[in-house]
PDB file of C-alpha atoms in Angstrom:
ATOM      1  CA  UNK S   1       9.729  71.786  -0.525  1.00  0.00           C
ATOM      2  CA  UNK S   2       6.458  69.950  -0.056  1.00  0.00           C
ATOM      3  CA  UNK S   3       5.692  66.859   2.022  1.00  0.00           C
ATOM      4  CA  UNK S   4       2.651  64.585   1.959  1.00  0.00           C
ATOM      5  CA  UNK S   5       1.860  62.881   5.265  1.00  0.00           C
ATOM      6  CA  UNK S   6      -0.912  60.348   5.784  1.00  0.00           C
ATOM      7  CA  UNK S   7      -2.408  59.710   9.192  1.00  0.00           C
ATOM      8  CA  UNK S   8      -1.167  63.188  10.025  1.00  0.00           C
ATOM      9  CA  UNK S   9      -3.295  64.251  12.988  1.00  0.00           C
ATOM     10  CA  UNK S  10      -2.002  61.986  15.754  1.00  0.00           C
ATOM     11  CA  UNK S  11       1.158  60.526  17.191  1.00  0.00           C
ATOM     12  CA  UNK S  12       3.945  59.921  14.702  1.00  0.00           C
ATOM     13  CA  UNK S  13       2.219  61.707  11.828  1.00  0.00           C
ATOM     14  CA  UNK S  14       1.588  64.835  13.866  1.00  0.00           C
ATOM     15  CA  UNK S  15       5.161  64.919  15.172  1.00  0.00           C
ATOM     16  CA  UNK S  16       6.520  64.628  11.628  1.00  0.00           C
ATOM     17  CA  UNK S  17       4.170  67.319  10.328  1.00  0.00           C
ATOM     18  CA  UNK S  18       5.293  69.672  13.088  1.00  0.00           C
ATOM     19  CA  UNK S  19       8.970  68.996  12.418  1.00  0.00           C
ATOM     20  CA  UNK S  20       8.550  69.668   8.714  1.00  0.00           C
ATOM     21  CA  UNK S  21       6.573  72.865   9.316  1.00  0.00           C
ATOM     22  CA  UNK S  22       9.297  74.110  11.649  1.00  0.00           C
ATOM     23  CA  UNK S  23      11.803  73.623   8.846  1.00  0.00           C
ATOM     24  CA  UNK S  24      10.026  75.416   6.029  1.00  0.00           C
ATOM     25  CA  UNK S  25       8.085  72.645   4.299  1.00  0.00           C
ATOM     26  CA  UNK S  26       4.694  73.153   2.735  1.00  0.00           C
ATOM     27  CA  UNK S  27       2.442  70.307   3.792  1.00  0.00           C
ATOM     28  CA  UNK S  28      -0.320  68.105   2.447  1.00  0.00           C
ATOM     29  CA  UNK S  29      -1.956  66.377   5.398  1.00  0.00           C
ATOM     30  CA  UNK S  30      -4.358  63.456   5.044  1.00  0.00           C
ATOM     31  CA  UNK S  31      -6.550  61.930   7.747  1.00  0.00           C
ATOM     32  CA  UNK S  32     -10.135  60.829   8.409  1.00  0.00           C
ATOM     33  CA  UNK S  33     -11.161  63.550  10.853  1.00  0.00           C
ATOM     34  CA  UNK S  34     -12.056  66.989   9.540  1.00  0.00           C
ATOM     35  CA  UNK S  35     -12.006  68.618  12.982  1.00  0.00           C
ATOM     36  CA  UNK S  36      -8.624  67.136  13.863  1.00  0.00           C
ATOM     37  CA  UNK S  37      -7.165  68.235  10.526  1.00  0.00           C
ATOM     38  CA  UNK S  38      -8.505  71.744  11.035  1.00  0.00           C
ATOM     39  CA  UNK S  39      -6.981  71.950  14.521  1.00  0.00           C
ATOM     40  CA  UNK S  40      -3.638  70.708  13.254  1.00  0.00           C
ATOM     41  CA  UNK S  41      -3.622  73.260  10.446  1.00  0.00           C
ATOM     42  CA  UNK S  42      -4.317  76.006  12.999  1.00  0.00           C
ATOM     43  CA  UNK S  43      -1.497  74.737  15.210  1.00  0.00           C
ATOM     44  CA  UNK S  44       0.930  74.873  12.264  1.00  0.00           C
ATOM     45  CA  UNK S  45      -0.164  78.306  11.029  1.00  0.00           C
ATOM     46  CA  UNK S  46       2.447  80.241  13.089  1.00  0.00           C
ATOM     47  CA  UNK S  47       5.250  78.658  11.079  1.00  0.00           C
ATOM     48  CA  UNK S  48       4.065  80.442   7.951  1.00  0.00           C
ATOM     49  CA  UNK S  49       3.963  77.452   5.601  1.00  0.00           C
ATOM     50  CA  UNK S  50       1.216  76.486   3.187  1.00  0.00           C
ATOM     51  CA  UNK S  51      -0.818  73.679   4.750  1.00  0.00           C
ATOM     52  CA  UNK S  52      -3.308  71.748   2.627  1.00  0.00           C
ATOM     53  CA  UNK S  53      -5.612  69.200   4.231  1.00  0.00           C
ATOM     54  CA  UNK S  54      -7.685  66.420   2.742  1.00  0.00           C
ATOM     55  CA  UNK S  55     -10.214  64.233   4.517  1.00  0.00           C
ATOM     56  CA  UNK S  56     -10.010  60.602   3.438  1.00  0.00           C
ATOM     57  CA  UNK S  57     -10.409  57.152   4.894  1.00  0.00           C
ATOM     58  CA  UNK S  58      -7.296  55.599   3.369  1.00  0.00           C
ATOM     59  CA  UNK S  59      -8.707  52.104   3.829  1.00  0.00           C
ATOM     60  CA  UNK S  60     -11.171  52.917   1.033  1.00  0.00           C
ATOM     61  CA  UNK S  61      -9.579  52.858  -2.413  1.00  0.00           C
ATOM     62  CA  UNK S  62     -12.113  55.265  -3.884  1.00  0.00           C
ATOM     63  CA  UNK S  63     -11.324  57.865  -1.228  1.00  0.00           C
ATOM     64  CA  UNK S  64      -7.593  57.516  -1.846  1.00  0.00           C
ATOM     65  CA  UNK S  65      -8.110  58.121  -5.556  1.00  0.00           C
ATOM     66  CA  UNK S  66     -10.366  61.078  -4.792  1.00  0.00           C
ATOM     67  CA  UNK S  67      -7.395  62.533  -2.915  1.00  0.00           C
ATOM     68  CA  UNK S  68      -5.198  62.083  -5.988  1.00  0.00           C
ATOM     69  CA  UNK S  69      -7.796  63.911  -8.080  1.00  0.00           C
ATOM     70  CA  UNK S  70      -8.187  66.833  -5.695  1.00  0.00           C
ATOM     71  CA  UNK S  71      -8.178  70.086  -7.656  1.00  0.00           C
ATOM     72  CA  UNK S  72      -7.193  72.084  -4.571  1.00  0.00           C
ATOM     73  CA  UNK S  73      -3.731  70.524  -4.272  1.00  0.00           C
ATOM     74  CA  UNK S  74      -0.774  70.870  -6.630  1.00  0.00           C
ATOM     75  CA  UNK S  75       1.170  67.605  -6.601  1.00  0.00           C
ATOM     76  CA  UNK S  76       3.804  68.671  -9.144  1.00  0.00           C
ATOM     77  CA  UNK S  77       6.577  69.357  -6.645  1.00  0.00           C
ATOM     78  CA  UNK S  78       6.165  66.821  -3.843  1.00  0.00           C
ATOM     79  CA  UNK S  79       9.609  65.969  -2.517  1.00  0.00           C
ATOM     80  CA  UNK S  80       8.710  63.814   0.498  1.00  0.00           C
ATOM     81  CA  UNK S  81       6.017  61.213   1.111  1.00  0.00           C
ATOM     82  CA  UNK S  82       5.417  59.756   4.572  1.00  0.00           C
ATOM     83  CA  UNK S  83       3.171  56.684   4.549  1.00  0.00           C
ATOM     84  CA  UNK S  84       2.163  56.759   8.187  1.00  0.00           C
ATOM     85  CA  UNK S  85      -1.511  55.806   8.186  1.00  0.00           C
ATOM     86  CA  UNK S  86      -2.196  52.460   9.818  1.00  0.00           C
ATOM     87  CA  UNK S  87      -4.170  50.552  12.419  1.00  0.00           C
ATOM     88  CA  UNK S  88      -3.516  47.885  15.043  1.00  0.00           C
ATOM     89  CA  UNK S  89      -6.367  45.543  15.921  1.00  0.00           C
ATOM     90  CA  UNK S  90      -5.267  43.012  18.561  1.00  0.00           C
ATOM     91  CA  UNK S  91      -6.410  39.428  18.562  1.00  0.00           C
ATOM     92  CA  UNK S  92      -5.707  35.845  17.624  1.00  0.00           C
ATOM     93  CA  UNK S  93      -5.535  35.350  13.867  1.00  0.00           C
ATOM     94  CA  UNK S  94      -7.187  31.938  14.124  1.00  0.00           C
ATOM     95  CA  UNK S  95     -10.131  33.221  16.145  1.00  0.00           C
ATOM     96  CA  UNK S  96     -10.775  36.691  14.690  1.00  0.00           C
ATOM     97  CA  UNK S  97     -13.374  37.647  12.098  1.00  0.00           C
ATOM     98  CA  UNK S  98     -12.084  37.926   8.537  1.00  0.00           C
ATOM     99  CA  UNK S  99     -12.900  41.626   8.633  1.00  0.00           C
ATOM    100  CA  UNK S 100     -10.226  42.176  11.282  1.00  0.00           C
ATOM    101  CA  UNK S 101      -7.535  41.111   8.865  1.00  0.00           C
ATOM    102  CA  UNK S 102      -9.139  42.807   5.880  1.00  0.00           C
ATOM    103  CA  UNK S 103      -9.422  46.196   7.595  1.00  0.00           C
ATOM    104  CA  UNK S 104      -5.756  46.110   8.574  1.00  0.00           C
ATOM    105  CA  UNK S 105      -4.763  44.939   5.108  1.00  0.00           C
ATOM    106  CA  UNK S 106      -6.633  47.805   3.455  1.00  0.00           C
ATOM    107  CA  UNK S 107      -5.091  50.443   5.694  1.00  0.00           C
ATOM    108  CA  UNK S 108      -1.628  49.109   6.511  1.00  0.00           C
ATOM    109  CA  UNK S 109      -0.732  47.708   3.098  1.00  0.00           C
ATOM    110  CA  UNK S 110      -3.125  48.661   0.306  1.00  0.00           C
ATOM    111  CA  UNK S 111      -3.110  52.375   1.098  1.00  0.00           C
ATOM    112  CA  UNK S 112       0.692  52.405   1.062  1.00  0.00           C
ATOM    113  CA  UNK S 113       0.641  50.614  -2.304  1.00  0.00           C
ATOM    114  CA  UNK S 114      -1.768  53.048  -3.983  1.00  0.00           C
ATOM    115  CA  UNK S 115      -0.209  56.187  -2.538  1.00  0.00           C
ATOM    116  CA  UNK S 116       3.389  55.111  -3.174  1.00  0.00           C
ATOM    117  CA  UNK S 117       2.615  54.290  -6.806  1.00  0.00           C
ATOM    118  CA  UNK S 118       1.018  57.670  -7.391  1.00  0.00           C
ATOM    119  CA  UNK S 119       3.809  59.739  -5.883  1.00  0.00           C
ATOM    120  CA  UNK S 120       6.578  57.307  -6.820  1.00  0.00           C
ATOM    121  CA  UNK S 121       5.830  57.845 -10.512  1.00  0.00           C
ATOM    122  CA  UNK S 122       6.025  61.609 -10.051  1.00  0.00           C
ATOM    123  CA  UNK S 123       9.310  61.327  -8.174  1.00  0.00           C
ATOM    124  CA  UNK S 124      10.678  58.964 -10.826  1.00  0.00           C
ATOM    125  CA  UNK S 125       9.942  61.549 -13.521  1.00  0.00           C
ATOM    126  CA  UNK S 126      11.446  64.350 -11.444  1.00  0.00           C
ATOM    127  CA  UNK S 127      14.553  62.265 -10.579  1.00  0.00           C
ATOM    128  CA  UNK S 128      14.272  63.263  -6.922  1.00  0.00           C
ATOM    129  CA  UNK S 129      12.264  62.573  -3.798  1.00  0.00           C
ATOM    130  CA  UNK S 130      12.157  60.469  -0.656  1.00  0.00           C
ATOM    131  CA  UNK S 131       9.487  58.019   0.503  1.00  0.00           C
ATOM    132  CA  UNK S 132       9.309  57.035   4.165  1.00  0.00           C
ATOM    133  CA  UNK S 133       7.200  54.032   5.154  1.00  0.00           C
ATOM    134  CA  UNK S 134       6.277  53.760   8.833  1.00  0.00           C
ATOM    135  CA  UNK S 135       6.285  49.998   9.294  1.00  0.00           C
ATOM    136  CA  UNK S 136       6.797  48.263  12.648  1.00  0.00           C
ATOM    137  CA  UNK S 137       9.003  45.849  14.531  1.00  0.00           C
ATOM    138  CA  UNK S 138       6.144  43.463  13.729  1.00  0.00           C
ATOM    139  CA  UNK S 139       7.267  43.658  10.095  1.00  0.00           C
ATOM    140  CA  UNK S 140      10.088  41.250  10.925  1.00  0.00           C
ATOM    141  CA  UNK S 141       9.029  39.510  14.167  1.00  0.00           C
ATOM    142  CA  UNK S 142       5.330  38.754  14.790  1.00  0.00           C
ATOM    143  CA  UNK S 143       3.959  40.423  17.899  1.00  0.00           C
ATOM    144  CA  UNK S 144       1.947  38.413  20.400  1.00  0.00           C
ATOM    145  CA  UNK S 145      -1.810  38.844  20.027  1.00  0.00           C
ATOM    146  CA  UNK S 146      -1.255  40.778  16.811  1.00  0.00           C
ATOM    147  CA  UNK S 147      -1.047  38.160  14.079  1.00  0.00           C
ATOM    148  CA  UNK S 148      -2.956  39.920  11.320  1.00  0.00           C
ATOM    149  CA  UNK S 149      -1.261  43.209  12.126  1.00  0.00           C
ATOM    150  CA  UNK S 150       2.123  41.495  11.813  1.00  0.00           C
ATOM    151  CA  UNK S 151       1.177  39.993   8.449  1.00  0.00           C
ATOM    152  CA  UNK S 152       0.101  43.347   7.021  1.00  0.00           C
ATOM    153  CA  UNK S 153       3.153  45.177   8.352  1.00  0.00           C
ATOM    154  CA  UNK S 154       5.436  42.481   6.927  1.00  0.00           C
ATOM    155  CA  UNK S 155       3.772  43.076   3.565  1.00  0.00           C
ATOM    156  CA  UNK S 156       4.334  46.815   3.964  1.00  0.00           C
ATOM    157  CA  UNK S 157       8.046  46.233   4.568  1.00  0.00           C
ATOM    158  CA  UNK S 158       8.241  44.034   1.470  1.00  0.00           C
ATOM    159  CA  UNK S 159       6.514  46.792  -0.498  1.00  0.00           C
ATOM    160  CA  UNK S 160       9.112  49.215   0.850  1.00  0.00           C
ATOM    161  CA  UNK S 161      11.929  47.008  -0.465  1.00  0.00           C
ATOM    162  CA  UNK S 162      10.352  46.764  -3.924  1.00  0.00           C
ATOM    163  CA  UNK S 163       9.878  50.529  -4.073  1.00  0.00           C
ATOM    164  CA  UNK S 164      13.510  51.105  -3.120  1.00  0.00           C
ATOM    165  CA  UNK S 165      14.700  48.662  -5.774  1.00  0.00           C
ATOM    166  CA  UNK S 166      12.608  50.217  -8.536  1.00  0.00           C
ATOM    167  CA  UNK S 167      13.226  53.854  -7.624  1.00  0.00           C
ATOM    168  CA  UNK S 168      16.929  53.827  -6.745  1.00  0.00           C
ATOM    169  CA  UNK S 169      18.048  54.042 -10.422  1.00  0.00           C
ATOM    170  CA  UNK S 170      15.980  57.239 -10.667  1.00  0.00           C
ATOM    171  CA  UNK S 171      17.672  58.913  -7.665  1.00  0.00           C
ATOM    172  CA  UNK S 172      14.596  58.495  -5.450  1.00  0.00           C
ATOM    173  CA  UNK S 173      15.214  57.285  -1.908  1.00  0.00           C
ATOM    174  CA  UNK S 174      13.021  54.911   0.109  1.00  0.00           C
ATOM    175  CA  UNK S 175      13.366  54.282   3.838  1.00  0.00           C
ATOM    176  CA  UNK S 176      11.452  52.007   6.202  1.00  0.00           C
ATOM    177  CA  UNK S 177      10.977  52.843   9.868  1.00  0.00           C
ATOM    178  CA  UNK S 178      10.460  49.895  12.209  1.00  0.00           C
ATOM    179  CA  UNK S 179       9.442  51.433  15.533  1.00  0.00           C
ATOM    180  CA  UNK S 180       8.846  49.420  18.652  1.00  0.00           C
ATOM    181  CA  UNK S 181       6.334  50.482  21.297  1.00  0.00           C
ATOM    182  CA  UNK S 182       5.675  54.156  20.593  1.00  0.00           C
ATOM    183  CA  UNK S 183       3.522  56.447  22.733  1.00  0.00           C
ATOM    184  CA  UNK S 184       0.590  56.981  20.389  1.00  0.00           C
ATOM    185  CA  UNK S 185      -3.200  56.753  20.722  1.00  0.00           C
ATOM    186  CA  UNK S 186      -2.928  52.963  20.407  1.00  0.00           C
ATOM    187  CA  UNK S 187      -1.679  52.961  24.004  1.00  0.00           C
ATOM    188  CA  UNK S 188      -4.418  55.228  25.351  1.00  0.00           C
ATOM    189  CA  UNK S 189      -5.319  54.255  28.915  1.00  0.00           C
ATOM    190  CA  UNK S 190      -2.090  52.394  29.646  1.00  0.00           C
ATOM    191  CA  UNK S 191      -0.454  52.735  33.052  1.00  0.00           C
ATOM    192  CA  UNK S 192       3.026  52.253  31.583  1.00  0.00           C
ATOM    193  CA  UNK S 193       5.102  55.421  32.178  1.00  0.00           C
ATOM    194  CA  UNK S 194       5.748  57.628  29.133  1.00  0.00           C
ATOM    195  CA  UNK S 195       9.518  57.315  29.497  1.00  0.00           C
ATOM    196  CA  UNK S 196       9.256  53.603  28.733  1.00  0.00           C
ATOM    197  CA  UNK S 197       8.103  54.333  25.174  1.00  0.00           C
ATOM    198  CA  UNK S 198       9.667  55.552  21.982  1.00  0.00           C
ATOM    199  CA  UNK S 199       8.309  59.085  21.553  1.00  0.00           C
ATOM    200  CA  UNK S 200       6.778  60.236  18.251  1.00  0.00           C
ATOM    201  CA  UNK S 201       9.248  63.129  18.289  1.00  0.00           C
ATOM    202  CA  UNK S 202      12.126  60.630  18.309  1.00  0.00           C
ATOM    203  CA  UNK S 203      10.903  59.242  15.012  1.00  0.00           C
ATOM    204  CA  UNK S 204      10.343  62.723  13.563  1.00  0.00           C
ATOM    205  CA  UNK S 205      13.859  63.843  14.510  1.00  0.00           C
ATOM    206  CA  UNK S 206      15.456  60.706  13.082  1.00  0.00           C
ATOM    207  CA  UNK S 207      13.450  60.933   9.873  1.00  0.00           C
ATOM    208  CA  UNK S 208      14.414  64.553   9.319  1.00  0.00           C
ATOM    209  CA  UNK S 209      18.094  63.768   9.899  1.00  0.00           C
ATOM    210  CA  UNK S 210      17.938  61.017   7.266  1.00  0.00           C
ATOM    211  CA  UNK S 211      16.163  63.355   4.864  1.00  0.00           C
ATOM    212  CA  UNK S 212      19.118  65.745   5.028  1.00  0.00           C
ATOM    213  CA  UNK S 213      21.937  63.276   4.417  1.00  0.00           C
ATOM    214  CA  UNK S 214      24.019  63.579   1.257  1.00  0.00           C
ATOM    215  CA  UNK S 215      22.389  62.820  -2.094  1.00  0.00           C
ATOM    216  CA  UNK S 216      24.330  59.621  -2.695  1.00  0.00           C
ATOM    217  CA  UNK S 217      23.297  57.747   0.442  1.00  0.00           C
ATOM    218  CA  UNK S 218      20.090  55.918   1.372  1.00  0.00           C
ATOM    219  CA  UNK S 219      19.162  54.613   4.813  1.00  0.00           C
ATOM    220  CA  UNK S 220      17.301  51.412   4.027  1.00  0.00           C
ATOM    221  CA  UNK S 221      15.767  50.687   7.439  1.00  0.00           C
ATOM    222  CA  UNK S 222      15.593  52.271  10.876  1.00  0.00           C
ATOM    223  CA  UNK S 223      14.895  49.987  13.839  1.00  0.00           C
ATOM    224  CA  UNK S 224      14.029  52.178  16.819  1.00  0.00           C
ATOM    225  CA  UNK S 225      12.876  50.544  20.063  1.00  0.00           C
ATOM    226  CA  UNK S 226      12.520  51.388  23.765  1.00  0.00           C
ATOM    227  CA  UNK S 227      15.661  50.753  25.761  1.00  0.00           C
ATOM    228  CA  UNK S 228      13.816  48.891  28.521  1.00  0.00           C
ATOM    229  CA  UNK S 229      10.145  48.271  27.863  1.00  0.00           C
TER     230      UNK S 229
END
C-alpha cells in the first residue's frame, strides 16, 4: 500500500500522512520545504514505513513533471492519491492583481489536473485506486473576500466530478472533501478558539474510513463544517 500526498507537511496533509503511516502505508510526500519534509519524515520513522519525499512547488508545471520523472520513487503500485496542496489569498476579485488569481489557479486547480492525470492513468491500468481531492466549501458557495479562491476551488470540484466519471468504469474511486473552516496555518494568529474549527485529524479520520469501505461503494463528496463557527 502506497499513498501520494501533496502539501504534506502542514495541517490536513500532515494529519493524513500520519494516519496513513500509523496504518502501514508507504508514503510519497510532496511539498515546497525541504526542512519541513525532512522533519516530517523523521516524525514518521517510528512507524516503520518507507517514506519518500520530494521537494516541488506544485504551482510550477515543470516542477510537477520533474516529480513524475523522479528516479528515486517507484510509482508502479500507488493505491491512494491525496490532492491536498492549495493556497488561499484573500481579497476582492475586482480589485486584486491578476497574479493573485493566477497563483491560486496554478496551485489549486492546475496542480490537481496534472497530478490526477498522471496517477489516474496508472490506476486505470491497474483497475484499482482511490483519489481524494481536498476542495472547500467555497467550491459550491463563494466565500466573502475570497472570490478568486472560490473560483479555483469550484474548478477543482468540477475536475473531481470528471475524474470520477471517467475512472468509475475502471474500478477507481474519486472523492471530494469540502471542509469548512479548518485549523491550519491559514488561520495563524487568529484569536478564535481551536474548538470552533474543524480539526485536520477529523478530515484524516473520515478519509481513512472512506478508504476502507467495501469495493463497490464510492463516497462522492464529504461536506465537513464546524458546528458553530
